[in-house]
Coordinates of C-alpha atoms in Angstrom, one line a residue:
X14 CA 84.4 -39.5 -41.9
X15 CA 85.4 -43.0 -40.8
X16 CA 84.9 -43.8 -37.1
X17 CA 88.0 -44.7 -35.0
X18 CA 87.0 -48.4 -35.0
X19 CA 87.1 -48.4 -38.8
X20 CA 90.7 -47.2 -38.7
X21 CA 91.7 -50.3 -36.7
X22 CA 93.1 -53.2 -38.7
X23 CA 92.6 -55.5 -35.7
X24 CA 90.3 -55.2 -32.7
X25 CA 93.2 -54.7 -30.3
X26 CA 95.4 -52.5 -32.5
X27 CA 96.2 -48.8 -32.2
X28 CA 94.3 -46.4 -34.4
X29 CA 96.2 -46.1 -37.7
X30 CA 98.2 -42.9 -38.1
X31 CA 98.6 -42.6 -34.3
X32 CA 102.0 -41.1 -33.5
X33 CA 104.2 -42.7 -30.8
X34 CA 106.9 -40.8 -28.9
X35 CA 106.4 -37.8 -31.2
X36 CA 108.4 -39.8 -33.8
X37 CA 106.7 -42.9 -35.1
X38 CA 103.5 -42.9 -37.2
X39 CA 101.7 -46.2 -37.1
X40 CA 100.6 -47.1 -40.7
X41 CA 99.9 -50.9 -40.6
X42 CA 99.6 -54.0 -38.5
X43 CA 102.2 -56.6 -39.2
X44 CA 101.0 -59.2 -36.8
X45 CA 99.4 -60.0 -33.4
X46 CA 100.3 -62.5 -30.8
X47 CA 99.6 -63.4 -27.1
X48 CA 102.1 -61.0 -25.8
X49 CA 101.7 -58.0 -28.2
X50 CA 101.1 -56.4 -31.5
X51 CA 103.7 -55.6 -34.2
X52 CA 103.2 -52.5 -36.3
X53 CA 104.7 -51.0 -39.4
X54 CA 105.6 -47.4 -38.6
X55 CA 107.2 -44.4 -40.3
X56 CA 110.0 -42.7 -38.4
X57 CA 109.5 -39.1 -39.2
X58 CA 112.9 -38.1 -37.9
X59 CA 115.1 -40.3 -40.1
X60 CA 112.4 -40.7 -42.7
X61 CA 112.5 -44.5 -42.7
X62 CA 110.2 -47.5 -42.1
X63 CA 110.5 -49.4 -38.8
X64 CA 108.7 -52.3 -37.1
X65 CA 107.4 -51.6 -33.5
X66 CA 106.4 -54.3 -31.0
X67 CA 103.8 -53.2 -28.5
X68 CA 103.7 -55.0 -25.1
X69 CA 100.1 -56.2 -24.7
X70 CA 99.7 -59.5 -23.0
X71 CA 96.0 -60.4 -23.7
X72 CA 95.7 -62.5 -20.6
X73 CA 96.7 -59.6 -18.3
X74 CA 95.6 -56.4 -20.0
X75 CA 93.4 -54.7 -22.6
X76 CA 93.3 -51.4 -24.5
X77 CA 91.1 -48.6 -23.3
X78 CA 91.1 -45.4 -25.4
X79 CA 94.6 -46.4 -26.6
X80 CA 96.0 -46.9 -23.2
X81 CA 96.9 -50.3 -21.9
X82 CA 95.2 -51.3 -18.6
X83 CA 95.5 -54.5 -16.5
X84 CA 92.3 -56.5 -16.6
X85 CA 92.0 -56.2 -12.8
X86 CA 94.0 -55.3 -9.7
X87 CA 94.9 -59.0 -9.5
X88 CA 96.5 -58.8 -12.9
X89 CA 98.3 -55.6 -12.3
X90 CA 101.3 -57.0 -10.5
X91 CA 102.0 -59.5 -13.2
X92 CA 101.4 -57.0 -16.0
X93 CA 104.0 -54.6 -14.6
X94 CA 106.4 -57.4 -13.8
X95 CA 106.4 -58.7 -17.3
X96 CA 106.6 -55.1 -18.7
X97 CA 109.8 -54.6 -16.7
X98 CA 111.2 -57.8 -18.2
X99 CA 110.1 -56.6 -21.7
X100 CA 112.1 -53.4 -21.1
X101 CA 115.1 -55.4 -19.8
X102 CA 114.9 -57.7 -22.8
X103 CA 114.8 -54.7 -25.2
X104 CA 118.0 -53.3 -23.7
X105 CA 119.7 -56.7 -24.0
X106 CA 118.6 -57.1 -27.6
X107 CA 119.7 -53.6 -28.5
X108 CA 123.3 -54.6 -27.9
X109 CA 123.2 -57.3 -30.6
X110 CA 124.6 -56.4 -33.9
X111 CA 124.4 -59.8 -35.7
X112 CA 123.4 -60.0 -39.4
X113 CA 121.0 -62.9 -38.6
X114 CA 119.2 -61.1 -35.8
X115 CA 116.8 -58.2 -36.5
X116 CA 118.3 -55.0 -35.2
X117 CA 116.7 -53.3 -32.2
X118 CA 116.8 -49.6 -32.6
X119 CA 115.0 -48.1 -29.6
X120 CA 112.7 -48.8 -26.6
X121 CA 110.3 -46.4 -25.0
X122 CA 107.2 -46.3 -22.8
X123 CA 103.9 -44.7 -23.8
X124 CA 100.2 -45.4 -23.4
X125 CA 101.0 -47.1 -20.1
X126 CA 103.0 -49.8 -21.9
X127 CA 106.3 -50.5 -23.6
X128 CA 107.4 -50.4 -27.2
X129 CA 110.3 -52.1 -29.0
X130 CA 111.5 -50.4 -32.2
X131 CA 113.2 -52.7 -34.8
X132 CA 114.5 -52.4 -38.3
X133 CA 111.9 -53.2 -40.8
X134 CA 113.2 -56.0 -43.0
X135 CA 112.3 -56.2 -46.7
X136 CA 111.7 -59.7 -48.0
X137 CA 109.4 -62.6 -47.3
X138 CA 109.0 -65.2 -44.5
X139 CA 110.5 -68.6 -44.8
X140 CA 107.0 -69.9 -44.8
X141 CA 106.2 -67.9 -47.9
X142 CA 109.5 -68.9 -49.4
X143 CA 108.8 -72.6 -49.0
X144 CA 105.3 -72.2 -50.5
X145 CA 107.0 -70.7 -53.6
X146 CA 110.0 -73.0 -53.9
X147 CA 108.9 -76.2 -52.3
X148 CA 111.3 -78.6 -50.6
X149 CA 114.9 -77.4 -50.3
X150 CA 118.1 -79.5 -50.7
X151 CA 120.8 -79.9 -48.1
X152 CA 123.0 -77.1 -49.5
X153 CA 120.3 -74.5 -49.5
X154 CA 119.0 -75.6 -46.1
X155 CA 122.5 -75.2 -44.6
X156 CA 123.0 -71.9 -46.3
X157 CA 119.9 -70.5 -44.6
X158 CA 120.2 -72.3 -41.2
X159 CA 123.8 -71.9 -40.3
X160 CA 123.7 -68.1 -40.0
X161 CA 120.6 -68.4 -37.9
X162 CA 122.3 -70.8 -35.6
X163 CA 125.2 -68.4 -35.2
X164 CA 122.8 -65.7 -34.3
X165 CA 121.1 -68.0 -31.8
X166 CA 124.4 -68.6 -30.1
X167 CA 124.8 -64.9 -29.6
X168 CA 121.4 -64.7 -27.9
X169 CA 122.1 -67.8 -25.8
X170 CA 125.4 -66.4 -24.6
X171 CA 123.4 -63.4 -23.3
X172 CA 121.1 -65.8 -21.4
X173 CA 118.1 -65.2 -23.7
X174 CA 116.0 -67.7 -25.6
X175 CA 113.6 -67.0 -28.4
X176 CA 110.9 -69.6 -27.7
X177 CA 109.0 -69.2 -30.9
X178 CA 111.2 -70.2 -33.8
X179 CA 109.1 -71.3 -36.8
X180 CA 109.1 -70.6 -40.6
X181 CA 106.9 -67.5 -40.2
X182 CA 109.4 -65.9 -37.7
X183 CA 112.3 -66.4 -40.1
X184 CA 112.7 -63.9 -42.9
X185 CA 114.5 -64.2 -46.2
X186 CA 115.8 -60.7 -47.1
X187 CA 115.6 -59.5 -50.7
X188 CA 119.4 -60.2 -50.9
X189 CA 118.8 -63.9 -49.9
X190 CA 120.2 -63.7 -46.4
X191 CA 118.1 -65.0 -43.5
X192 CA 117.1 -63.1 -40.3
X193 CA 115.4 -64.2 -37.2
X194 CA 112.4 -62.0 -36.2
X195 CA 109.9 -61.5 -33.4
X196 CA 111.7 -61.6 -30.1
X197 CA 108.5 -60.8 -28.2
X198 CA 108.6 -64.4 -26.9
X199 CA 112.1 -64.3 -25.7
X200 CA 112.7 -64.5 -22.0
X201 CA 115.7 -64.7 -19.7
X202 CA 116.2 -68.5 -19.4
X203 CA 117.8 -68.4 -15.9
X204 CA 114.7 -66.7 -14.3
X205 CA 111.5 -68.4 -13.2
X206 CA 108.2 -67.4 -14.8
X207 CA 104.9 -67.2 -13.2
X208 CA 102.8 -70.3 -13.8
X209 CA 99.7 -68.2 -14.3
X210 CA 100.2 -67.6 -18.0
X211 CA 99.1 -70.0 -20.7
X212 CA 102.0 -72.0 -22.2
X213 CA 103.3 -70.4 -25.4
X214 CA 104.1 -72.8 -28.2
X215 CA 103.6 -73.6 -31.9
X216 CA 102.6 -77.2 -32.6
X217 CA 105.3 -79.0 -34.6
X218 CA 108.0 -76.6 -33.7
X219 CA 107.9 -76.5 -29.9
X220 CA 109.7 -79.0 -27.7
X221 CA 107.8 -81.0 -25.1
X222 CA 109.1 -78.8 -22.2
X223 CA 107.5 -75.7 -23.8
X224 CA 104.0 -77.2 -23.1
X225 CA 104.5 -76.4 -19.4
X226 CA 102.9 -73.2 -18.1
X227 CA 106.1 -72.4 -16.3
X228 CA 109.7 -72.4 -17.6
X229 CA 110.6 -75.9 -16.2
X230 CA 113.1 -77.6 -18.4
X231 CA 113.4 -74.7 -21.0
X232 CA 116.8 -73.4 -22.2
X233 CA 118.9 -72.9 -25.3
X234 CA 118.2 -76.5 -26.3
X235 CA 114.5 -75.6 -26.7
X236 CA 115.5 -73.2 -29.5
X237 CA 117.8 -75.8 -31.1
X238 CA 114.9 -78.3 -31.2
X239 CA 112.7 -75.7 -32.9
X240 CA 115.4 -74.9 -35.4
X241 CA 115.8 -78.6 -36.2
X242 CA 112.0 -78.8 -36.7
X243 CA 112.3 -75.9 -39.2
X244 CA 115.1 -77.8 -41.0
X245 CA 112.8 -80.9 -41.2
X246 CA 110.1 -78.7 -42.8
X247 CA 112.6 -77.2 -45.3
X248 CA 113.9 -80.6 -46.4
X249 CA 110.7 -82.7 -46.4
X250 CA 108.0 -80.1 -47.0
X251 CA 106.0 -81.5 -44.1
X252 CA 105.3 -80.0 -40.7
X253 CA 107.0 -82.0 -38.0
X254 CA 104.9 -84.1 -35.7
X255 CA 103.8 -82.4 -32.5
X256 CA 106.1 -83.1 -29.5

C-alpha cells in the first residue's frame, strides 16, 4: 500500500481521492501558486468534472494533516482576513455569467480554509496554443482578445481586478473560444492590502505598479497593461520586456 505522501502530486496538495464537502473527489492537481492550489475534482452529485481552488497562502499558512493552519499567531490575523476576502470574492465572481470568464459554481469552507468551485474547461492554454501555432496575425489576435476584454470590463465594473493575466491563464476552449482563468489573484481594487505579503507578478506581463508589495497605483489599467503584453506575445512571438 502506498503511503499518504506518495498519493500527493505536490508537497502542499491534498491527498488524492480526498472528498471535500461530501461532494467533490480530488483526482489531480492542475496548478499551484502563492495563494493556493487548483485541483481537478469529480462532482459525485452531478457526475461532472470541476476545478477547485483551495485558499493556501504559503507566506501565511501551511497544511497539517490536511487542515490549513497559520504559520504562527502573528500570521493568523492576516490569514483569516484574506480568507474572508477570498470568500467575498467567490460570491462576487459567482454572479458573473460571461462567456469569456470561467464560471464559478460554488464556495464552501472545509479543512479550516476556503474552496472555490469552478467549471472545468476543456482545451489548452494560450501558452500551449502559441507553442503549436507560432505567431498570430492581427485578425486572429483580435478574435481571441476582444471577448476577453469584454469579460474584463464586467469584472472591473464589479470593482475586481485579476492581477495575473498571462498566456498560461488564458484558455482556448475546444470550440476555439477564449476564457480567462485563475481568479485566485483577483482582489477588490478599492481596498488597501497589507504590505506584509510579497508582491505578486509575472515578469513581462505585470505593470510597474504591481511590483509594489501593497496595492499602490493598481487598478483596471493594470489588467489592460497585462492584456496588451499578451497581445504583444501573440503577434511577435516574444515575451515583452519586464516593466
